[in-house]
Short mmCIF file of N, CA and C in Angstrom, two decimals:
data_model
loop_
_atom_site.label_atom_id
_atom_site.label_comp_id
_atom_site.label_asym_id
_atom_site.label_seq_id
_atom_site.Cartn_x
_atom_site.Cartn_y
_atom_site.Cartn_z
N MET A 1 17.23 -28.67 51.01
CA MET A 1 18.62 -28.37 51.29
C MET A 1 18.77 -28.00 52.76
N GLY A 2 19.54 -28.76 53.49
CA GLY A 2 19.79 -28.47 54.90
C GLY A 2 21.05 -27.66 55.05
N GLY A 3 21.74 -27.93 56.12
CA GLY A 3 23.01 -27.24 56.34
C GLY A 3 22.89 -26.14 57.37
N ILE A 4 23.96 -25.46 57.52
CA ILE A 4 24.03 -24.37 58.50
C ILE A 4 23.37 -23.13 57.91
N PRO A 5 22.45 -22.51 58.64
CA PRO A 5 21.81 -21.30 58.13
C PRO A 5 22.82 -20.17 58.01
N ILE A 6 22.59 -19.33 57.03
CA ILE A 6 23.49 -18.19 56.81
C ILE A 6 23.19 -17.13 57.86
N LYS A 7 24.24 -16.63 58.49
CA LYS A 7 24.10 -15.55 59.46
C LYS A 7 24.22 -14.22 58.72
N HIS A 8 23.24 -13.36 58.93
CA HIS A 8 23.25 -12.03 58.34
C HIS A 8 23.66 -11.03 59.43
N TRP A 9 24.33 -9.97 59.01
CA TRP A 9 24.73 -8.92 59.95
C TRP A 9 24.03 -7.62 59.57
N HIS A 10 23.57 -6.94 60.59
CA HIS A 10 22.95 -5.63 60.42
C HIS A 10 23.55 -4.67 61.44
N VAL A 11 23.43 -3.38 61.16
CA VAL A 11 23.94 -2.36 62.09
C VAL A 11 22.86 -1.32 62.30
N ILE A 12 22.65 -0.99 63.58
CA ILE A 12 21.76 0.13 63.87
C ILE A 12 22.55 1.23 64.56
N GLN A 13 22.16 2.44 64.28
CA GLN A 13 22.76 3.59 64.92
C GLN A 13 21.89 3.96 66.12
N VAL A 14 22.54 4.20 67.24
CA VAL A 14 21.84 4.55 68.47
C VAL A 14 22.54 5.74 69.10
N LEU A 15 21.87 6.38 70.04
CA LEU A 15 22.52 7.46 70.77
C LEU A 15 23.68 6.89 71.56
N SER A 16 24.80 7.57 71.54
CA SER A 16 25.97 7.11 72.29
C SER A 16 25.60 7.01 73.76
N GLY A 17 25.96 5.88 74.36
CA GLY A 17 25.63 5.63 75.76
C GLY A 17 24.38 4.77 75.91
N GLN A 18 23.62 4.57 74.83
CA GLN A 18 22.41 3.77 74.87
C GLN A 18 22.63 2.36 74.30
N GLU A 19 23.86 2.06 73.91
CA GLU A 19 24.16 0.79 73.23
C GLU A 19 23.75 -0.42 74.07
N GLU A 20 24.16 -0.46 75.34
CA GLU A 20 23.92 -1.64 76.18
C GLU A 20 22.42 -1.86 76.41
N LYS A 21 21.67 -0.79 76.59
CA LYS A 21 20.22 -0.90 76.78
C LYS A 21 19.57 -1.55 75.56
N ILE A 22 19.98 -1.10 74.38
CA ILE A 22 19.39 -1.64 73.14
C ILE A 22 19.84 -3.08 72.91
N ILE A 23 21.08 -3.39 73.25
CA ILE A 23 21.58 -4.77 73.13
C ILE A 23 20.75 -5.71 73.99
N LYS A 24 20.43 -5.31 75.22
CA LYS A 24 19.62 -6.15 76.11
C LYS A 24 18.26 -6.47 75.50
N ILE A 25 17.63 -5.48 74.92
CA ILE A 25 16.32 -5.67 74.30
C ILE A 25 16.43 -6.65 73.13
N ILE A 26 17.41 -6.44 72.29
CA ILE A 26 17.57 -7.29 71.10
C ILE A 26 17.92 -8.72 71.49
N ASN A 27 18.80 -8.88 72.47
CA ASN A 27 19.24 -10.23 72.86
C ASN A 27 18.18 -11.02 73.62
N GLN A 28 17.09 -10.39 74.03
CA GLN A 28 15.98 -11.12 74.65
C GLN A 28 15.25 -11.96 73.61
N GLU A 29 15.42 -11.62 72.36
CA GLU A 29 14.78 -12.36 71.27
C GLU A 29 15.80 -13.34 70.69
N LYS A 30 15.62 -13.75 69.45
CA LYS A 30 16.49 -14.76 68.85
C LYS A 30 17.64 -14.14 68.05
N TYR A 31 18.20 -13.09 68.56
CA TYR A 31 19.26 -12.36 67.87
C TYR A 31 20.50 -12.31 68.74
N HIS A 32 21.62 -12.00 68.10
CA HIS A 32 22.86 -11.79 68.84
C HIS A 32 23.33 -10.37 68.53
N ALA A 33 23.11 -9.46 69.46
CA ALA A 33 23.54 -8.07 69.30
C ALA A 33 24.86 -7.90 70.04
N PHE A 34 25.75 -7.12 69.45
CA PHE A 34 27.07 -6.91 70.05
C PHE A 34 27.66 -5.60 69.56
N ILE A 35 28.71 -5.18 70.25
CA ILE A 35 29.47 -4.00 69.85
C ILE A 35 30.92 -4.44 69.65
N PRO A 36 31.47 -4.28 68.46
CA PRO A 36 32.90 -4.54 68.32
C PRO A 36 33.66 -3.56 69.22
N LYS A 37 34.65 -4.08 69.94
CA LYS A 37 35.39 -3.25 70.90
C LYS A 37 36.88 -3.40 70.70
N GLN A 38 37.62 -2.54 71.36
CA GLN A 38 39.08 -2.63 71.34
C GLN A 38 39.62 -2.36 72.73
N VAL A 39 40.77 -2.97 72.99
CA VAL A 39 41.45 -2.76 74.27
C VAL A 39 42.42 -1.60 74.10
N LYS A 40 42.33 -0.66 75.02
CA LYS A 40 43.27 0.47 75.08
C LYS A 40 44.02 0.36 76.39
N ILE A 41 45.33 0.57 76.33
CA ILE A 41 46.16 0.51 77.54
C ILE A 41 46.89 1.84 77.70
N TRP A 42 46.76 2.40 78.89
CA TRP A 42 47.46 3.64 79.24
C TRP A 42 48.41 3.34 80.39
N LYS A 43 49.49 4.08 80.44
CA LYS A 43 50.40 3.98 81.57
C LYS A 43 50.33 5.28 82.35
N ARG A 44 50.00 5.16 83.65
CA ARG A 44 49.95 6.32 84.54
C ARG A 44 50.60 5.93 85.86
N ASN A 45 51.53 6.73 86.29
CA ASN A 45 52.23 6.48 87.56
C ASN A 45 52.75 5.04 87.65
N ASN A 46 53.38 4.59 86.58
CA ASN A 46 53.94 3.24 86.48
C ASN A 46 52.90 2.13 86.59
N LEU A 47 51.64 2.47 86.42
CA LEU A 47 50.58 1.46 86.41
C LEU A 47 49.99 1.37 85.01
N LYS A 48 49.64 0.15 84.60
CA LYS A 48 48.97 -0.04 83.33
C LYS A 48 47.46 -0.03 83.57
N ILE A 49 46.77 0.82 82.84
CA ILE A 49 45.32 0.90 82.92
C ILE A 49 44.77 0.31 81.63
N ARG A 50 43.95 -0.71 81.77
CA ARG A 50 43.38 -1.41 80.62
C ARG A 50 41.88 -1.14 80.55
N LYS A 51 41.44 -0.62 79.41
CA LYS A 51 40.01 -0.36 79.21
C LYS A 51 39.57 -0.99 77.90
N VAL A 52 38.34 -1.50 77.91
CA VAL A 52 37.74 -2.03 76.70
C VAL A 52 36.71 -1.00 76.24
N LEU A 53 36.92 -0.47 75.04
CA LEU A 53 36.10 0.62 74.53
C LEU A 53 35.45 0.24 73.20
N PRO A 54 34.29 0.84 72.88
CA PRO A 54 33.65 0.55 71.59
C PRO A 54 34.54 0.96 70.43
N LEU A 55 34.54 0.15 69.39
CA LEU A 55 35.28 0.46 68.18
C LEU A 55 34.55 1.54 67.38
N PHE A 56 33.22 1.44 67.34
CA PHE A 56 32.38 2.41 66.65
C PHE A 56 31.32 2.89 67.65
N ARG A 57 31.54 4.05 68.25
CA ARG A 57 30.58 4.57 69.23
C ARG A 57 29.24 4.85 68.57
N GLY A 58 28.17 4.46 69.25
CA GLY A 58 26.84 4.75 68.75
C GLY A 58 26.31 3.75 67.73
N TYR A 59 26.97 2.59 67.61
CA TYR A 59 26.51 1.58 66.66
C TYR A 59 26.39 0.23 67.34
N VAL A 60 25.33 -0.50 67.03
CA VAL A 60 25.11 -1.85 67.55
C VAL A 60 25.00 -2.78 66.34
N PHE A 61 25.73 -3.88 66.39
CA PHE A 61 25.72 -4.88 65.34
C PHE A 61 24.79 -6.02 65.76
N ILE A 62 24.07 -6.57 64.81
CA ILE A 62 23.15 -7.67 65.10
C ILE A 62 23.40 -8.79 64.11
N GLU A 63 23.50 -10.00 64.64
CA GLU A 63 23.66 -11.19 63.82
C GLU A 63 22.36 -11.99 63.91
N THR A 64 21.86 -12.44 62.75
CA THR A 64 20.60 -13.17 62.73
C THR A 64 20.57 -14.16 61.58
N ASN A 65 19.73 -15.18 61.71
CA ASN A 65 19.47 -16.12 60.62
C ASN A 65 18.28 -15.67 59.77
N GLU A 66 17.57 -14.64 60.22
CA GLU A 66 16.35 -14.20 59.54
C GLU A 66 16.64 -13.37 58.30
N THR A 67 15.66 -13.34 57.43
CA THR A 67 15.74 -12.47 56.26
C THR A 67 15.65 -11.01 56.72
N LEU A 68 16.04 -10.12 55.86
CA LEU A 68 15.96 -8.70 56.19
C LEU A 68 14.52 -8.29 56.47
N HIS A 69 13.57 -8.81 55.71
CA HIS A 69 12.16 -8.48 55.90
C HIS A 69 11.70 -8.84 57.32
N ASP A 70 12.01 -10.07 57.76
CA ASP A 70 11.62 -10.51 59.11
C ASP A 70 12.33 -9.70 60.19
N PHE A 71 13.60 -9.40 59.96
CA PHE A 71 14.36 -8.60 60.91
C PHE A 71 13.75 -7.20 61.03
N LEU A 72 13.35 -6.61 59.90
CA LEU A 72 12.75 -5.27 59.92
C LEU A 72 11.45 -5.26 60.70
N THR A 73 10.68 -6.33 60.60
CA THR A 73 9.45 -6.43 61.37
C THR A 73 9.76 -6.38 62.86
N PHE A 74 10.73 -7.19 63.29
CA PHE A 74 11.15 -7.19 64.70
C PHE A 74 11.64 -5.80 65.11
N LEU A 75 12.49 -5.21 64.29
CA LEU A 75 13.08 -3.91 64.60
C LEU A 75 11.98 -2.85 64.78
N ASN A 76 11.02 -2.83 63.88
CA ASN A 76 9.94 -1.82 63.94
C ASN A 76 9.07 -1.98 65.17
N ILE A 77 8.84 -3.22 65.61
CA ILE A 77 7.96 -3.46 66.76
C ILE A 77 8.68 -3.27 68.09
N TYR A 78 9.89 -3.85 68.23
CA TYR A 78 10.54 -3.91 69.54
C TYR A 78 11.65 -2.90 69.77
N VAL A 79 12.32 -2.44 68.73
CA VAL A 79 13.50 -1.60 68.93
C VAL A 79 13.26 -0.14 68.54
N LYS A 80 12.60 0.08 67.45
CA LYS A 80 12.39 1.45 66.97
C LYS A 80 11.71 2.35 68.00
N PRO A 81 10.73 1.85 68.77
CA PRO A 81 10.09 2.72 69.78
C PRO A 81 10.97 3.04 70.99
N VAL A 82 12.09 2.35 71.16
CA VAL A 82 12.95 2.53 72.33
C VAL A 82 13.71 3.85 72.22
N LYS A 83 13.71 4.61 73.31
CA LYS A 83 14.46 5.87 73.34
C LYS A 83 15.94 5.55 73.13
N GLY A 84 16.55 6.23 72.19
CA GLY A 84 17.96 6.01 71.89
C GLY A 84 18.18 5.40 70.52
N PHE A 85 17.16 4.74 69.96
CA PHE A 85 17.28 4.19 68.61
C PHE A 85 17.27 5.33 67.60
N ILE A 86 18.17 5.30 66.62
CA ILE A 86 18.18 6.33 65.59
C ILE A 86 17.73 5.75 64.25
N ARG A 87 18.48 4.74 63.75
CA ARG A 87 18.10 4.18 62.44
C ARG A 87 18.88 2.91 62.15
N LEU A 88 18.36 2.14 61.20
CA LEU A 88 19.07 0.98 60.66
C LEU A 88 19.94 1.50 59.53
N LEU A 89 21.22 1.18 59.55
CA LEU A 89 22.08 1.55 58.43
C LEU A 89 21.80 0.57 57.31
N ARG A 90 21.66 1.09 56.11
CA ARG A 90 21.22 0.22 55.03
C ARG A 90 21.68 0.75 53.69
N TYR A 91 22.10 -0.15 52.83
CA TYR A 91 22.40 0.17 51.45
C TYR A 91 21.12 -0.07 50.66
N GLU A 92 20.67 0.92 49.92
CA GLU A 92 19.37 0.84 49.25
C GLU A 92 19.22 -0.34 48.30
N ASN A 93 20.29 -0.70 47.61
CA ASN A 93 20.16 -1.75 46.60
C ASN A 93 20.38 -3.16 47.15
N LEU A 94 20.60 -3.31 48.45
CA LEU A 94 20.81 -4.63 49.03
C LEU A 94 19.61 -5.03 49.86
N GLU A 95 19.22 -6.27 49.73
CA GLU A 95 18.06 -6.75 50.47
C GLU A 95 18.39 -7.88 51.43
N VAL A 96 19.67 -8.10 51.75
CA VAL A 96 20.03 -9.19 52.65
C VAL A 96 20.69 -8.64 53.90
N ASP A 97 21.93 -8.22 53.79
CA ASP A 97 22.69 -7.73 54.94
C ASP A 97 22.83 -6.22 54.85
N THR A 98 22.95 -5.59 56.01
CA THR A 98 23.27 -4.17 55.99
C THR A 98 24.75 -3.96 56.30
N VAL A 99 25.46 -5.04 56.57
CA VAL A 99 26.92 -5.00 56.69
C VAL A 99 27.45 -5.74 55.48
N LEU A 100 28.26 -5.08 54.68
CA LEU A 100 28.79 -5.69 53.47
C LEU A 100 29.83 -6.76 53.81
N PRO A 101 30.03 -7.73 52.93
CA PRO A 101 30.98 -8.82 53.21
C PRO A 101 32.39 -8.34 53.58
N HIS A 102 32.91 -7.31 52.90
CA HIS A 102 34.27 -6.84 53.22
C HIS A 102 34.31 -6.17 54.61
N GLU A 103 33.20 -5.54 55.02
CA GLU A 103 33.14 -4.91 56.34
C GLU A 103 33.13 -5.99 57.42
N ARG A 104 32.34 -7.00 57.20
CA ARG A 104 32.25 -8.12 58.16
C ARG A 104 33.59 -8.85 58.24
N ALA A 105 34.21 -9.09 57.08
CA ALA A 105 35.50 -9.79 57.05
C ALA A 105 36.56 -9.00 57.83
N TRP A 106 36.53 -7.68 57.71
CA TRP A 106 37.50 -6.85 58.43
C TRP A 106 37.32 -7.04 59.93
N ILE A 107 36.08 -6.93 60.41
CA ILE A 107 35.81 -7.07 61.84
C ILE A 107 36.21 -8.46 62.33
N GLU A 108 35.81 -9.49 61.59
CA GLU A 108 36.11 -10.86 62.01
C GLU A 108 37.61 -11.15 61.98
N SER A 109 38.36 -10.52 61.08
CA SER A 109 39.80 -10.80 61.01
C SER A 109 40.59 -10.12 62.13
N TYR A 110 40.09 -9.02 62.66
CA TYR A 110 40.79 -8.30 63.72
C TYR A 110 40.32 -8.71 65.12
N CYS A 111 39.05 -9.08 65.25
CA CYS A 111 38.46 -9.33 66.57
C CYS A 111 38.60 -10.79 67.00
N ASP A 112 38.58 -10.99 68.32
CA ASP A 112 38.52 -12.35 68.85
C ASP A 112 37.07 -12.82 68.85
N ASP A 113 36.79 -13.95 69.48
CA ASP A 113 35.43 -14.51 69.45
C ASP A 113 34.42 -13.70 70.26
N LYS A 114 34.90 -12.73 71.05
CA LYS A 114 33.99 -11.83 71.79
C LYS A 114 33.91 -10.46 71.11
N PHE A 115 34.43 -10.39 69.88
CA PHE A 115 34.44 -9.16 69.09
C PHE A 115 35.24 -8.05 69.75
N VAL A 116 36.40 -8.42 70.30
CA VAL A 116 37.32 -7.47 70.93
C VAL A 116 38.66 -7.52 70.20
N ILE A 117 39.22 -6.35 69.90
CA ILE A 117 40.55 -6.26 69.29
C ILE A 117 41.55 -6.01 70.41
N GLU A 118 42.44 -6.97 70.63
CA GLU A 118 43.49 -6.85 71.65
C GLU A 118 44.66 -6.05 71.07
N PRO A 119 45.53 -5.51 71.93
CA PRO A 119 46.72 -4.80 71.44
C PRO A 119 47.68 -5.74 70.71
N SER A 120 48.48 -5.17 69.84
CA SER A 120 49.50 -5.92 69.12
C SER A 120 50.88 -5.46 69.56
N THR A 121 51.89 -6.22 69.17
CA THR A 121 53.29 -5.88 69.46
C THR A 121 54.03 -5.88 68.13
N ALA A 122 54.99 -4.95 67.98
CA ALA A 122 55.70 -4.83 66.71
C ALA A 122 57.11 -4.29 66.93
N TYR A 123 57.88 -4.33 65.86
CA TYR A 123 59.14 -3.59 65.81
C TYR A 123 59.24 -2.95 64.44
N ILE A 124 60.06 -1.93 64.35
CA ILE A 124 60.24 -1.22 63.09
C ILE A 124 61.63 -1.54 62.57
N GLU A 125 61.68 -1.93 61.30
CA GLU A 125 62.95 -2.20 60.64
C GLU A 125 63.03 -1.29 59.43
N GLY A 126 63.91 -0.31 59.51
CA GLY A 126 63.98 0.70 58.44
C GLY A 126 62.69 1.50 58.41
N ASP A 127 61.96 1.42 57.29
CA ASP A 127 60.69 2.13 57.21
C ASP A 127 59.49 1.18 57.22
N ARG A 128 59.74 -0.08 57.61
CA ARG A 128 58.67 -1.09 57.66
C ARG A 128 58.33 -1.46 59.10
N ILE A 129 57.04 -1.65 59.35
CA ILE A 129 56.62 -2.14 60.66
C ILE A 129 56.36 -3.64 60.52
N ILE A 130 56.85 -4.40 61.48
CA ILE A 130 56.67 -5.85 61.49
C ILE A 130 55.94 -6.22 62.77
N ILE A 131 54.74 -6.74 62.63
CA ILE A 131 53.92 -7.13 63.77
C ILE A 131 54.36 -8.52 64.21
N THR A 132 54.69 -8.66 65.48
CA THR A 132 55.17 -9.95 66.00
C THR A 132 54.11 -10.70 66.80
N GLU A 133 53.08 -9.98 67.23
CA GLU A 133 52.06 -10.60 68.06
C GLU A 133 50.78 -9.78 67.99
N GLY A 134 49.63 -10.45 68.01
CA GLY A 134 48.35 -9.76 68.08
C GLY A 134 47.59 -9.77 66.77
N PRO A 135 46.41 -9.17 66.78
CA PRO A 135 45.51 -9.21 65.62
C PRO A 135 46.00 -8.46 64.39
N LEU A 136 46.98 -7.58 64.55
CA LEU A 136 47.51 -6.86 63.39
C LEU A 136 48.48 -7.72 62.56
N MET A 137 48.87 -8.89 63.09
CA MET A 137 49.77 -9.77 62.33
C MET A 137 49.13 -10.12 60.99
N GLY A 138 49.89 -9.93 59.92
CA GLY A 138 49.38 -10.21 58.59
C GLY A 138 48.62 -9.04 57.98
N HIS A 139 48.44 -7.98 58.75
CA HIS A 139 47.70 -6.80 58.27
C HIS A 139 48.63 -5.58 58.17
N GLU A 140 49.92 -5.80 58.14
CA GLU A 140 50.87 -4.69 58.12
C GLU A 140 50.59 -3.71 56.98
N SER A 141 50.18 -4.23 55.83
CA SER A 141 49.94 -3.36 54.67
C SER A 141 48.75 -2.42 54.88
N GLU A 142 47.90 -2.72 55.85
CA GLU A 142 46.74 -1.87 56.12
C GLU A 142 47.07 -0.71 57.08
N ILE A 143 48.25 -0.74 57.67
CA ILE A 143 48.64 0.30 58.62
C ILE A 143 49.02 1.56 57.85
N LYS A 144 48.35 2.65 58.15
CA LYS A 144 48.57 3.92 57.46
C LYS A 144 49.52 4.84 58.23
N LYS A 145 49.56 4.68 59.56
CA LYS A 145 50.36 5.60 60.38
C LYS A 145 50.76 4.89 61.67
N VAL A 146 51.99 5.13 62.11
CA VAL A 146 52.49 4.58 63.37
C VAL A 146 52.79 5.73 64.31
N ASN A 147 52.32 5.64 65.55
CA ASN A 147 52.61 6.64 66.56
C ASN A 147 53.28 5.93 67.73
N ARG A 148 54.62 5.91 67.71
CA ARG A 148 55.35 5.19 68.76
C ARG A 148 55.11 5.79 70.13
N HIS A 149 55.01 7.12 70.21
CA HIS A 149 54.81 7.80 71.49
C HIS A 149 53.50 7.37 72.16
N LYS A 150 52.43 7.25 71.36
CA LYS A 150 51.13 6.86 71.90
C LYS A 150 50.91 5.35 71.84
N ARG A 151 51.91 4.61 71.37
CA ARG A 151 51.82 3.15 71.25
C ARG A 151 50.59 2.73 70.46
N SER A 152 50.46 3.31 69.27
CA SER A 152 49.30 3.01 68.45
C SER A 152 49.63 3.05 66.97
N VAL A 153 48.72 2.45 66.20
CA VAL A 153 48.79 2.53 64.74
C VAL A 153 47.40 2.92 64.25
N GLU A 154 47.38 3.49 63.07
CA GLU A 154 46.11 3.87 62.46
C GLU A 154 45.88 2.99 61.24
N VAL A 155 44.71 2.39 61.16
CA VAL A 155 44.31 1.61 59.99
C VAL A 155 43.09 2.27 59.39
N GLU A 156 42.85 1.92 58.13
CA GLU A 156 41.76 2.55 57.41
C GLU A 156 40.90 1.46 56.79
N LEU A 157 39.58 1.65 56.84
CA LEU A 157 38.67 0.74 56.18
C LEU A 157 37.45 1.51 55.72
N VAL A 158 36.74 0.94 54.77
CA VAL A 158 35.49 1.53 54.34
C VAL A 158 34.39 0.81 55.10
N MET A 159 33.66 1.56 55.90
CA MET A 159 32.57 1.00 56.72
C MET A 159 31.48 2.06 56.79
N PHE A 160 30.23 1.63 56.73
CA PHE A 160 29.08 2.54 56.77
C PHE A 160 29.13 3.52 55.60
N ASP A 161 29.67 3.05 54.49
CA ASP A 161 29.75 3.81 53.24
C ASP A 161 30.67 5.04 53.34
N GLN A 162 31.63 4.99 54.26
CA GLN A 162 32.62 6.06 54.37
C GLN A 162 33.95 5.49 54.86
N ILE A 163 34.99 6.23 54.61
CA ILE A 163 36.31 5.81 55.07
C ILE A 163 36.40 6.07 56.57
N GLN A 164 36.73 5.03 57.31
CA GLN A 164 36.90 5.12 58.76
C GLN A 164 38.38 4.97 59.07
N ARG A 165 38.92 5.87 59.86
CA ARG A 165 40.30 5.74 60.35
C ARG A 165 40.21 5.31 61.81
N ILE A 166 40.80 4.17 62.10
CA ILE A 166 40.69 3.59 63.43
C ILE A 166 42.08 3.50 64.04
N THR A 167 42.21 3.97 65.27
CA THR A 167 43.48 3.90 65.99
C THR A 167 43.43 2.68 66.91
N LEU A 168 44.40 1.78 66.74
CA LEU A 168 44.49 0.55 67.53
C LEU A 168 45.79 0.56 68.34
N ASP A 169 45.76 -0.04 69.51
CA ASP A 169 46.96 -0.13 70.34
C ASP A 169 47.97 -1.09 69.72
N CYS A 170 49.22 -0.64 69.66
CA CYS A 170 50.30 -1.46 69.14
C CYS A 170 51.61 -0.97 69.77
N GLU A 171 52.19 -1.80 70.59
CA GLU A 171 53.45 -1.47 71.27
C GLU A 171 54.61 -1.76 70.33
N VAL A 172 55.35 -0.71 69.96
CA VAL A 172 56.55 -0.89 69.13
C VAL A 172 57.72 -1.05 70.09
N ILE A 173 58.25 -2.29 70.16
CA ILE A 173 59.27 -2.58 71.18
C ILE A 173 60.67 -2.17 70.77
N SER A 174 60.93 -2.04 69.47
CA SER A 174 62.26 -1.58 69.07
C SER A 174 62.23 -1.04 67.64
N LYS A 175 63.28 -0.28 67.34
CA LYS A 175 63.44 0.26 66.00
C LYS A 175 64.85 -0.11 65.54
N ILE A 176 64.92 -0.82 64.43
CA ILE A 176 66.21 -1.26 63.88
C ILE A 176 66.51 -0.43 62.64
N GLN A 177 67.66 0.23 62.66
CA GLN A 177 68.06 1.05 61.51
C GLN A 177 68.77 0.15 60.50
N ASN A 178 68.59 0.42 59.24
CA ASN A 178 69.30 -0.32 58.18
C ASN A 178 70.61 0.34 57.86
#
């Protein structure tokens, strides 16, 4: 049976600030290590400041075609001894991926091809938010909280076996009363 090999995703926890060093080591081999990120925009003195920040500080994601056993061998030899490595996140009863399918689907649905979540644009009609542009389009039901003053929305997902509340940039351009 040929075909495209299945890509597995794994996550390692590292000391915050050590992510890029560990990514360099992993990417020297046959792996693709990355950090899902998000764009944050601030306005100061009539200037827009754009920063790309990690979505999950202290975590590095790795994509590989290898089995978990082969990946663990690589991890133990090349990454575990590196200062800043903490642990591989893992569900005890799973022997393939350490990122569950719903977790991966969430990241892939929000992020672009460089694993970056760009800001969205919306308007509010009555008590509903309607996304008109950006990665939040089609995900309105996942929005738990809107903060018009900070130009952000809060979404919730289960990741790393816990509920994560993530604040994403979303400019609400108008509010229409019913």
